Coordinates of C-alpha atoms in Angstrom, one line a residue:
Chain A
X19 CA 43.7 -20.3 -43.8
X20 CA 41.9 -22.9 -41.7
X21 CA 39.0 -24.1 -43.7
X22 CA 37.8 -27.4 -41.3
X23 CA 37.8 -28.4 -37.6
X24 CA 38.7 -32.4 -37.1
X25 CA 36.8 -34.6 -34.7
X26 CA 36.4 -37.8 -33.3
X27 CA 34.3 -39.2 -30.6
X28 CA 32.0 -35.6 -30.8
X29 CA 35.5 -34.0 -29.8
X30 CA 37.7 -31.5 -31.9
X31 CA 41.0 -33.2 -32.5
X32 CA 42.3 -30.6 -35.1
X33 CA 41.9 -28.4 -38.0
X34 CA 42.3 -28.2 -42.1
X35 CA 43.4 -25.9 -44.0
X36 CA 45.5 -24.4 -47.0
X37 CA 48.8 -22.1 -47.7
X38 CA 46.9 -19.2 -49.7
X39 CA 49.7 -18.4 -51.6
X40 CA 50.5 -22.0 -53.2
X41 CA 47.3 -23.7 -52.2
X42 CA 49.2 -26.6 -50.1
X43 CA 47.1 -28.4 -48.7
X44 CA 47.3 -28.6 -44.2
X45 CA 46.6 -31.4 -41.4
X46 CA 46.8 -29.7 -37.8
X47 CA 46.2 -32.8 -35.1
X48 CA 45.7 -30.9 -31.8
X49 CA 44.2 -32.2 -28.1
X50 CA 42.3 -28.2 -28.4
X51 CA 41.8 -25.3 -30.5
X52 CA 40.9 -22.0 -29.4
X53 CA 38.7 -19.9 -32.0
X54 CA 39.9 -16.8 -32.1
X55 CA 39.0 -16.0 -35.4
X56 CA 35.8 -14.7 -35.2
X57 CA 33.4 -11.0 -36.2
X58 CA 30.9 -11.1 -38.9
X59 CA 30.9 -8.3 -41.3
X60 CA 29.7 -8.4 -44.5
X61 CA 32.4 -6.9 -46.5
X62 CA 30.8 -3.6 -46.5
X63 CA 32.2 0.5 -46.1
X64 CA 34.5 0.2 -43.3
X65 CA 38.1 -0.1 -44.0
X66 CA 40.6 -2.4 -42.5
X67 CA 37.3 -4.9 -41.9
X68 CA 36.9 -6.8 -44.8
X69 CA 38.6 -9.9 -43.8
X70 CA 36.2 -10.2 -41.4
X71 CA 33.7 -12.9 -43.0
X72 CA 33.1 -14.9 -39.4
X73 CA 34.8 -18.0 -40.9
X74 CA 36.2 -19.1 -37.4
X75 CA 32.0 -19.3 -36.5
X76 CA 31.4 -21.1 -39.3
X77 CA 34.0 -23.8 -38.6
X78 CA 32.7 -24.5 -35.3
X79 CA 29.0 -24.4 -36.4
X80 CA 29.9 -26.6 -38.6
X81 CA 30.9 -29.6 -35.6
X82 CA 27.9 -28.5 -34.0
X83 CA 29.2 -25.8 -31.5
X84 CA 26.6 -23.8 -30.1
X85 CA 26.4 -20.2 -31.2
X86 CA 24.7 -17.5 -29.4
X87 CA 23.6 -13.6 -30.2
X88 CA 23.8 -13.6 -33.8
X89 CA 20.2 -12.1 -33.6
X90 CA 22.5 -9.1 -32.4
X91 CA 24.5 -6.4 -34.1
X92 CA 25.5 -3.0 -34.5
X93 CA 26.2 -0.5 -36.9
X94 CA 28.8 1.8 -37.7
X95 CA 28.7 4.9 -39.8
X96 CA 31.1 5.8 -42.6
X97 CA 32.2 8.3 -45.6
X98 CA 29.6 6.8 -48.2
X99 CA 31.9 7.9 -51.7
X100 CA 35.3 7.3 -50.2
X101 CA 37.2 4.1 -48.1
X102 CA 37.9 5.8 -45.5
X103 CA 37.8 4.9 -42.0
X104 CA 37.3 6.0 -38.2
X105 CA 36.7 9.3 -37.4
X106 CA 33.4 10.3 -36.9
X107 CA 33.3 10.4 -33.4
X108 CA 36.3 13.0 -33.2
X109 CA 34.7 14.7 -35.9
X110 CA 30.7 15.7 -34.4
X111 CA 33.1 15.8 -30.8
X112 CA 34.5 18.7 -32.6
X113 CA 31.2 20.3 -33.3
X114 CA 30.6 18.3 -37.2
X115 CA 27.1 18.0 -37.6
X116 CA 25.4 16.0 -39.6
X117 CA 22.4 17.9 -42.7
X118 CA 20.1 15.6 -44.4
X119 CA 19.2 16.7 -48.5
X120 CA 17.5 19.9 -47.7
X121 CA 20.4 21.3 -45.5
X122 CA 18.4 20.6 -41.9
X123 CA 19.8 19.5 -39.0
X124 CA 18.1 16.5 -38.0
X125 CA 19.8 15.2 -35.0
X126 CA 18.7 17.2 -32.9
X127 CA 14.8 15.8 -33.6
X128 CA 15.8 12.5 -32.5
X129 CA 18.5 13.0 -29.5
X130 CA 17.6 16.5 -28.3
X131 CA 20.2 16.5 -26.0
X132 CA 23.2 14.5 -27.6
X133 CA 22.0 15.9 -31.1
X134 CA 24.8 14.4 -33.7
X135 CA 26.7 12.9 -30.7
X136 CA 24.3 10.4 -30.0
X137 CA 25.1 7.0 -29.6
X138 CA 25.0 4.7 -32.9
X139 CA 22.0 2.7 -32.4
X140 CA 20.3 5.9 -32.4
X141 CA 22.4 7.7 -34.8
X142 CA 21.6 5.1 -37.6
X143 CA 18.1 4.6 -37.0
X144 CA 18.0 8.2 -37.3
X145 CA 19.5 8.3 -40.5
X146 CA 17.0 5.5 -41.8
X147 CA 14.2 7.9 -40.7
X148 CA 15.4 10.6 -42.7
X149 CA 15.8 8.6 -45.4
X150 CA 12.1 6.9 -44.9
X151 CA 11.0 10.8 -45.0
X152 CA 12.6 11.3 -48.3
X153 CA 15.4 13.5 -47.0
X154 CA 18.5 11.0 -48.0
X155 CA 21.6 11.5 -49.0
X156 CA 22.8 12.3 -45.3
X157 CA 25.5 14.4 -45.2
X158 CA 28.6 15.1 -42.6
X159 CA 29.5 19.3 -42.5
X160 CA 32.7 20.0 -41.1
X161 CA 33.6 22.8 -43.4
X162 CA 32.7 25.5 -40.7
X163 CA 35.6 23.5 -38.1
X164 CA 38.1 26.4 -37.5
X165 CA 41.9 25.7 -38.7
X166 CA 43.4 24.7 -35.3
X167 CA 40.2 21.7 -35.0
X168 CA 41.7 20.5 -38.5
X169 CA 45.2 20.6 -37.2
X170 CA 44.4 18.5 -34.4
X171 CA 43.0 15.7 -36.4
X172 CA 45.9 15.9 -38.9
X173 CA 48.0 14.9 -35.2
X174 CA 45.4 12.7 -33.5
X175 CA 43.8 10.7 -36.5
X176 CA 46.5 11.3 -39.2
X177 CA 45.6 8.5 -41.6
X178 CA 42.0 9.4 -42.4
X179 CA 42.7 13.1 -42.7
X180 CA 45.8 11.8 -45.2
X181 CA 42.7 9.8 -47.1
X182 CA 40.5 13.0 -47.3
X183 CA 43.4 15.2 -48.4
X184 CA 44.0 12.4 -51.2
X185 CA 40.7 13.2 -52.7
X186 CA 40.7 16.9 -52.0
X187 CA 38.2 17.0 -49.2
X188 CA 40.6 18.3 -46.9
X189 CA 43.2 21.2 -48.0
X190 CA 45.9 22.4 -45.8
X191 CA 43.8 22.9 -42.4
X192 CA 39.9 23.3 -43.9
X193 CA 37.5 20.8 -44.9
X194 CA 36.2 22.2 -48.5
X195 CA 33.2 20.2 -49.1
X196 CA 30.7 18.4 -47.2
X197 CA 31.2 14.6 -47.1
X198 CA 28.2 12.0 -48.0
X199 CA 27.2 9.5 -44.8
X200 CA 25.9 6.5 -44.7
X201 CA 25.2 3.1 -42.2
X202 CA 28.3 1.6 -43.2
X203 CA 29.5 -2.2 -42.3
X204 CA 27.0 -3.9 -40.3
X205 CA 29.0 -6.2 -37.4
X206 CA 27.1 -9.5 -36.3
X207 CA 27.6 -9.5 -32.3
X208 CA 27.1 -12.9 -32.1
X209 CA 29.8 -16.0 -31.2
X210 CA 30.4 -19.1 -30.0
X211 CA 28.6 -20.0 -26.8
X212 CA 31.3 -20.9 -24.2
X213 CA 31.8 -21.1 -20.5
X214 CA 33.8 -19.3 -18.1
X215 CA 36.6 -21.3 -19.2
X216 CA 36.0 -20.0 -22.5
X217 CA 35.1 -23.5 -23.7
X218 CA 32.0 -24.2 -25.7
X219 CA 29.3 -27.1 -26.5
X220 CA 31.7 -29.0 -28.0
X221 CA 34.7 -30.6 -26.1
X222 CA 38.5 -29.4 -26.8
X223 CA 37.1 -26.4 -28.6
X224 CA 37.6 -23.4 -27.0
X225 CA 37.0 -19.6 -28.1
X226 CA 38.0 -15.9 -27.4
X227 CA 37.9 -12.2 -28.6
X228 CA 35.8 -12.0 -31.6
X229 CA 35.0 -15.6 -31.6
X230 CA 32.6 -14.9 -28.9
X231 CA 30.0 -12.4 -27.8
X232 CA 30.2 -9.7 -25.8
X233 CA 27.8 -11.0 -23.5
X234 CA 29.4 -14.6 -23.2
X235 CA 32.5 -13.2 -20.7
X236 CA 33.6 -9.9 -19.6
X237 CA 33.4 -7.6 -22.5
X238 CA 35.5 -9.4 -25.0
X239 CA 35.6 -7.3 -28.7
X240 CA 37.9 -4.7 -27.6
X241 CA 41.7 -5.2 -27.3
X242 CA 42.1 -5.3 -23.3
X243 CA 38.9 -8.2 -23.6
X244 CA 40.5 -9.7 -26.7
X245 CA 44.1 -10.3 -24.8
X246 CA 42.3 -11.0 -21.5
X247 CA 39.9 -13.6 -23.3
X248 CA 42.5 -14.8 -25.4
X249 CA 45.0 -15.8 -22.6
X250 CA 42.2 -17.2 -20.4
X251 CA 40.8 -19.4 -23.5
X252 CA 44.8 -20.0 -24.3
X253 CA 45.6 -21.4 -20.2
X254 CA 42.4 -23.7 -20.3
X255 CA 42.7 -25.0 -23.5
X256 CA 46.3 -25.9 -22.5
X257 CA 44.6 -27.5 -19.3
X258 CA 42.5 -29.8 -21.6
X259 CA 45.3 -30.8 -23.4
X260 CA 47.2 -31.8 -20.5
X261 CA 44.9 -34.4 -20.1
X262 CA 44.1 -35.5 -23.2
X263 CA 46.0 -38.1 -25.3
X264 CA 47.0 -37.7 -28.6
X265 CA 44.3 -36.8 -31.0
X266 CA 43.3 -39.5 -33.3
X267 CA 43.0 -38.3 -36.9
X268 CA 40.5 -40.0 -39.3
X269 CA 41.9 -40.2 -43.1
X270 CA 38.2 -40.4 -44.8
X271 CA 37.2 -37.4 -42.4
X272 CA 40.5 -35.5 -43.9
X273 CA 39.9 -36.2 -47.5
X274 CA 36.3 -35.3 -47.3
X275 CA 37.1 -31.9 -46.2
X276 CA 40.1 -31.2 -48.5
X277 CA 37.7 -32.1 -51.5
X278 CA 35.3 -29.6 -49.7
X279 CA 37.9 -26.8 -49.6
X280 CA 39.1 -27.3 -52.9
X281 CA 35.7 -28.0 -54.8
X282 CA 35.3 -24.7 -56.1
X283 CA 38.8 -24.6 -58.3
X284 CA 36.9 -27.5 -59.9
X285 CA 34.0 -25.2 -61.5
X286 CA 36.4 -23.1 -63.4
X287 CA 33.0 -21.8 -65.5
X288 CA 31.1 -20.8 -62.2
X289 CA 29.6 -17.6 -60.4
X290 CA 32.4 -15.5 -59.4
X291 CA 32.4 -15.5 -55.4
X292 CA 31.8 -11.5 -56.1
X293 CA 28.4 -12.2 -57.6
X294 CA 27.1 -13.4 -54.7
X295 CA 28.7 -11.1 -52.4
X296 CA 26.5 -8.7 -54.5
X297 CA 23.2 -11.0 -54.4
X298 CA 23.4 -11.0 -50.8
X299 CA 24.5 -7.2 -50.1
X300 CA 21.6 -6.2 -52.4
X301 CA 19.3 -8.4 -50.7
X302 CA 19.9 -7.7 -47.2
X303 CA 21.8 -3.9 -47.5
X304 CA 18.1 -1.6 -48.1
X305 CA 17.5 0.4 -45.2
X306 CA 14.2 -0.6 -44.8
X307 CA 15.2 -4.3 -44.4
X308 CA 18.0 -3.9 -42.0
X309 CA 17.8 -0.7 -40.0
X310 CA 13.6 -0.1 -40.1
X311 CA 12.5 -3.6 -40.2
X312 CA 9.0 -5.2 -40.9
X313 CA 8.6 -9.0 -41.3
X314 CA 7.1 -9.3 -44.7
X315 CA 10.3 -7.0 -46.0
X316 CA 12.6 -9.3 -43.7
X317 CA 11.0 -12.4 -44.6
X318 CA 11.0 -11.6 -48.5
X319 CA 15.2 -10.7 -48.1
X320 CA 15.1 -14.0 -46.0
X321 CA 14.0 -15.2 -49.1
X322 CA 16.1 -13.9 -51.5
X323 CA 18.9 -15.0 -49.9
X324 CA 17.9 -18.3 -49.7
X325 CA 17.6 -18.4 -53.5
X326 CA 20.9 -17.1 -53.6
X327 CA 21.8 -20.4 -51.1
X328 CA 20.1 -23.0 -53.5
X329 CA 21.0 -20.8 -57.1
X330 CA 24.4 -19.9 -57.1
X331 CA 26.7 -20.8 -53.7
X332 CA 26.3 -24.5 -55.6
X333 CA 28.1 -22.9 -58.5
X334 CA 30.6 -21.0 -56.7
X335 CA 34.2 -21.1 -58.8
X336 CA 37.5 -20.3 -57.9
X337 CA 40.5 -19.5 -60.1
X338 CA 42.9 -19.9 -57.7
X339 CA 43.5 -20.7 -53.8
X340 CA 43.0 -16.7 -52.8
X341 CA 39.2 -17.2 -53.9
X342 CA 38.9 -19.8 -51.7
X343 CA 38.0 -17.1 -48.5
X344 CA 34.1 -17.0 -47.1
X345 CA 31.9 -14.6 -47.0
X346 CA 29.2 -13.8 -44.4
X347 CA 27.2 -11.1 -43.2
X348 CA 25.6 -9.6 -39.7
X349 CA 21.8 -7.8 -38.7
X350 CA 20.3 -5.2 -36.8
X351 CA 16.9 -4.2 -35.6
X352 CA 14.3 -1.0 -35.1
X353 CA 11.0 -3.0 -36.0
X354 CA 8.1 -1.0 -37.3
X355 CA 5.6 -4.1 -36.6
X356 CA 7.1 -4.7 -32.7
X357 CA 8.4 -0.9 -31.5
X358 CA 8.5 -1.8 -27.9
X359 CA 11.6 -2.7 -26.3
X360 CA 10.0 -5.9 -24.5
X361 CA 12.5 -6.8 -21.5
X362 CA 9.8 -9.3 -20.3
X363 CA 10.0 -11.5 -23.3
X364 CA 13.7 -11.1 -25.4
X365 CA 16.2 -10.3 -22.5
X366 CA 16.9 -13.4 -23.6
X367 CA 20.2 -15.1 -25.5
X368 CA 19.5 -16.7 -28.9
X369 CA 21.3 -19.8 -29.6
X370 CA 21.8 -21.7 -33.1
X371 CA 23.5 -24.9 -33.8
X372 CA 23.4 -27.9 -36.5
X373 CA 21.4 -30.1 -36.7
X374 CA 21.3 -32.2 -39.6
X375 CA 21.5 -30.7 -42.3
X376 CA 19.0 -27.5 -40.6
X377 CA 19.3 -25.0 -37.9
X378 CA 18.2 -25.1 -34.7
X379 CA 17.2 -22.0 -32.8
X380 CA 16.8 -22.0 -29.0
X381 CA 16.4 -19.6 -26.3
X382 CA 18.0 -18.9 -23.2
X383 CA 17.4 -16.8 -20.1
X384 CA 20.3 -14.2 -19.3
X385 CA 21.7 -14.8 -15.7
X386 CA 20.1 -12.0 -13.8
X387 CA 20.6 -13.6 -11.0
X388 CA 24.4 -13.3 -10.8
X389 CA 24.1 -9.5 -12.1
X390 CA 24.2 -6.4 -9.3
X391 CA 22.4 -3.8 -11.5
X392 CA 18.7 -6.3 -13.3
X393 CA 17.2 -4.9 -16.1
X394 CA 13.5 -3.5 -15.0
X395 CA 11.2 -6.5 -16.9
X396 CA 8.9 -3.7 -18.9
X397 CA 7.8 -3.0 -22.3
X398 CA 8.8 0.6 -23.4
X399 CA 8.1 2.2 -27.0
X400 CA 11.7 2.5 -28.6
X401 CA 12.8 5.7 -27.7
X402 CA 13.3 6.3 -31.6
X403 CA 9.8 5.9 -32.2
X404 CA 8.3 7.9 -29.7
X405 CA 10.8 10.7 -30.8
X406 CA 9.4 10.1 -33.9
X407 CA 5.6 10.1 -32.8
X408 CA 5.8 13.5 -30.8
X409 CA 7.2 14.7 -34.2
X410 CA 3.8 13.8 -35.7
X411 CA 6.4 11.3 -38.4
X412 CA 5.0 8.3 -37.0
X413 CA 1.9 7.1 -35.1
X414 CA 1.5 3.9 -33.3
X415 CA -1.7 1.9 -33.7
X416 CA -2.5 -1.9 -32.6
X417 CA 1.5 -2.4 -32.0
X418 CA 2.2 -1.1 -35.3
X419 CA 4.1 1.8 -36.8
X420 CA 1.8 3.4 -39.0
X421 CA 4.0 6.5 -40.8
X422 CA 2.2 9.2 -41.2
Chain B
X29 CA 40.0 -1.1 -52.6
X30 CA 42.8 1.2 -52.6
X31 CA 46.0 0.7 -53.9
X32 CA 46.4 2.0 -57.6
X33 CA 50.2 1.4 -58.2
X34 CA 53.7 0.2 -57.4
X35 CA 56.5 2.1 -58.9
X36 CA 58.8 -0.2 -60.3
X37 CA 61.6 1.9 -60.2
X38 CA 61.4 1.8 -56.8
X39 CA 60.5 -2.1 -56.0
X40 CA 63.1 -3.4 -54.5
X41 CA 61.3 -7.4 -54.5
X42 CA 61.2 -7.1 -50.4
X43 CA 58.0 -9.0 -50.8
X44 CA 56.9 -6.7 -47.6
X45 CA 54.0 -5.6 -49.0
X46 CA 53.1 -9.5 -49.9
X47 CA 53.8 -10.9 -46.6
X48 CA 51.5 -7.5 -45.1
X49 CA 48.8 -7.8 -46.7
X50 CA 45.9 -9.1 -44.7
X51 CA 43.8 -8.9 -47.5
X52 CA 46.1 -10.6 -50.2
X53 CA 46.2 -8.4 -52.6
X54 CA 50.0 -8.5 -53.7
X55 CA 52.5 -11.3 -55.8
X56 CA 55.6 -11.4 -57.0
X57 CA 56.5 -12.1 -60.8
X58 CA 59.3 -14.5 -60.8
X59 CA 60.6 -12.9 -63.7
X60 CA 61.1 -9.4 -62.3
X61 CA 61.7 -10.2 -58.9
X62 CA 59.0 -7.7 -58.0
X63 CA 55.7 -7.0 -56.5
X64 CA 52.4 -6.8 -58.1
X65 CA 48.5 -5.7 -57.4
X66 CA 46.9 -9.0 -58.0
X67 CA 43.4 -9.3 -56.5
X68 CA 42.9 -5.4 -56.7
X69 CA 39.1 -5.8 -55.6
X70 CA 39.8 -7.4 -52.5
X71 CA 41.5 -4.6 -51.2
X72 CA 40.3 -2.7 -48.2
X73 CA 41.8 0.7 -48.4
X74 CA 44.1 -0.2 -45.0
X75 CA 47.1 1.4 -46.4
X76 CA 49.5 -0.8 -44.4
X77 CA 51.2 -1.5 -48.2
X78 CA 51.9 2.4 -48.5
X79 CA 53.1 2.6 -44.7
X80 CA 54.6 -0.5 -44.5
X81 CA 56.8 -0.3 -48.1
X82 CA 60.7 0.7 -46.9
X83 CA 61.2 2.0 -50.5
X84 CA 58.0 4.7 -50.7
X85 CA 57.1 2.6 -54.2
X86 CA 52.7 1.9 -53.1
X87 CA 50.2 4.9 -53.7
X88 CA 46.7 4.4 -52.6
X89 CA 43.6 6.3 -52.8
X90 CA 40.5 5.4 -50.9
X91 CA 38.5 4.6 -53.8
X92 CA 36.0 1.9 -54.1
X93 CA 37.1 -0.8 -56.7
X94 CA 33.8 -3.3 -56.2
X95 CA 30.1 -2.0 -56.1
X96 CA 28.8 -2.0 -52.5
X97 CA 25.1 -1.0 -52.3
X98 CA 24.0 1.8 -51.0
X99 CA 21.0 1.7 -47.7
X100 CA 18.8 4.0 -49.7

């Protein structure tokens, strides 16, 4: 596990890092890296995504790379009792609806005409709603799905249908109960800010796949963008290194960072890395922080966490090298106190970097130029909200959703 | 979160499931010469373990080991 990037002169010239299983300490000298380590979850419901803790951005922050879009992320939707994975969009595909608490379906209030097929930044929001309204737990039906729909998932998405038949949700080809729903792991779309030769802000360090966002090349999160990114980032970073010499390693720069890495199997009578897992979850996982958002809730989880920062990361311990992984966590964004979709003032890209021992937040305009299809610059109410104000749930006064 | 047990009986000491892992979940116990669920609540319900075990000896359930808040 890399834990460090090296530099010298303001340019990477390797990484650090340890053998998880015997805790051996690692020197990498290298003309380039390439990031490729990247996605920000935060170690919520979604199988097979836990690893995910956005440690390759943190590295690279952490040399004063540039990072861009973290303001953004995106949702998915999961079994809320059970660890099971994808599915859900074979499942409502196949006529699975979702029922709030009282039995309704709700979908169809918010997207009339994709009803429990719409996409998941409306999906989720929706669920939020019905949650706001008091009609929480959510729930996904599929026990009306005729046997041959069951079959088909047993062929096309055998492992999750082997998880629900583990806990008896699924027997032979029928679902027998309803299944709980809720906003599961909440992926940070944000990355390392690079070129188009997938280099970023700071020189020799390259980045690809996950390590970057979406909007920083050609679509990179999925597999055909991750291998495209990845042997793009790959050939230029090779490019650098042709003409580079070899990297010049500093020994006090080394040690500093191996008694960073290993500081925590020090505090042997510390906060368990688990606890604050759980400070943070709780502090930033409510509904009406993440998916309904007003600033004085965001700015009091803001808070929170920030305790958390100064309280107990100071005290983190680890027992042995495997504790030694980060943890991070991701956003997203349906503001009661700004509901307009304002393209004339945030089709912008949000950048961070280091500074000192503080962040730095700046702004940047998105290229329209270059793109064939422009964004119309208007403000439109959230289509959410206005779904939710013909309903008579909501009403908007002065900018402000007011619920009724 | 998901793997509940290794039968022994079956372990062979491949040290698949070890080298699999992404989460690192598994050892092996130098006196047995087989594998065993170390870090249990780090796991993440992937099954590769189970799938990826030539002997059939890993049984999962995807079961949550660690508390994760709930929205609402």
């Amino acid at each position: 596990m890399v834990t460090g990037l090296l530099t010298r002169d303001g340019a990477v010239s390797g990484a650090v890092g340890f053998h998880i299983p015997s805790g051996e300490f690692r020197v990498f000298g290298a003309k380039a890296v390439v990031v490729a380590a990247g996605r920000c979850w935060n170690k919520g419901r979604n199988p097979g995504n836990r690893s995910a803790t956005g440690d390759g951005l943190a590295l690279a922050y952490q040399v004063g790379a540039e990072l861009e879009g973290l303001d953004q992320a995106r949702w998915n939707n999961m079994a809320a009792r059970y660890d099971i994975g994808p599915g859900m969009n074979m499942y409502v595909g196949s006529g699975g609806f979702f029922v709030n608490s009282k039995g309704e379906r709700f979908m169809e209030r918010y997207h009339p005409e994709l009803k429990d097929r719409a996409p998941l930044n409306i999906l989720t929001p929706s669920f939020a709603m019905e949650a706001r309204r008091g009609n929480a737990p959510i729930f996904l039906d599929l026990t009306h799905l005729e046997p041959e729909t069951v079959l088909r998932f047993k062929r096309v998405i055998p492992m999750p249908m082997m998880m629900f038949e583990r806990v008896g949700v699924v027997a032979g080809d029928r679902f027998t109960r309803k299944v709980e729903w809720e906003p599961a792991a909440i992926q940070c779309d944000g990355g390392l800010k690079v070129n188009r030769r997938y280099e970023s802000t700071v020189s020799g360090l390259f980045a690809c796949g996950d390590a970057i966002p979406p909007g920083g090349g050609e679509g990179q999160r999925a597999l055909p963008g991750a291998m495209t990114s990845g042997g793009r980032a790959g050939r230029f970073a090779a490019e650098h290194a042709r003409e580079c010499g070899e990297p010049e390693l500093e020994r006090e720069q080394i040690q500093t960072l191996r008694e960073e890495t290993f500081a925590p199997l020090n505090r042997k009578e510390g906060i368990e890395p688990d606890q604050v897992l759980l400070s943070v979850q709780e502090a930033l996982s409510p509904y009406d922080v993440l998916i309904l958002r007003r600033e004085e809730r965001m700015e009091r989880a803001l808070k929170t966490v920030e305790e958390i920062w100064r309280d107990q990361a100071p005290l983190l311990c680890a027992y042995d090298p495997h504790y030694l992984r980060m943890a991070h966590e991701g956003r997203y964004n349906l503001r009661e106190d700004y509901p307009l979709i304002d393209n004339e003032s945030w089709l912008k890209w949000v950048t961070v970097r280091r500074e000192g021992d503080g962040v730095k937040v700046g702004m940047e305009m998105l290229p329209f130029e270059r793109y064939p299809v422009k964004p119309r610059p208007d403000k439109t109410l959230h289509p959410l909200w206005q779904r939710a104000a013909d309903m008579g749930v909501v009403s908007i006064d002065g900018g402000q959703v007011r619920w009724a | 979160m998901g793997v509940r047990k290794i039968d022994l009986t079956l372990c062979t000491g491949c040290g698949i499931c070890v080298d699999e892992c992404p989460m690192d979940v598994f050892r092996m116990d130098d006196g047995s010469n087989k594998a065993f669920i170390k870090y249990l609540r780090d796991c993440q319900s992937c099954f590769i373990c189970e799938r990826e075990c030539p002997e059939d000896a890993i049984y999962c359930l995807p079961t949550f080991e660690r508390r994760i808040p709930d929205p609402w």
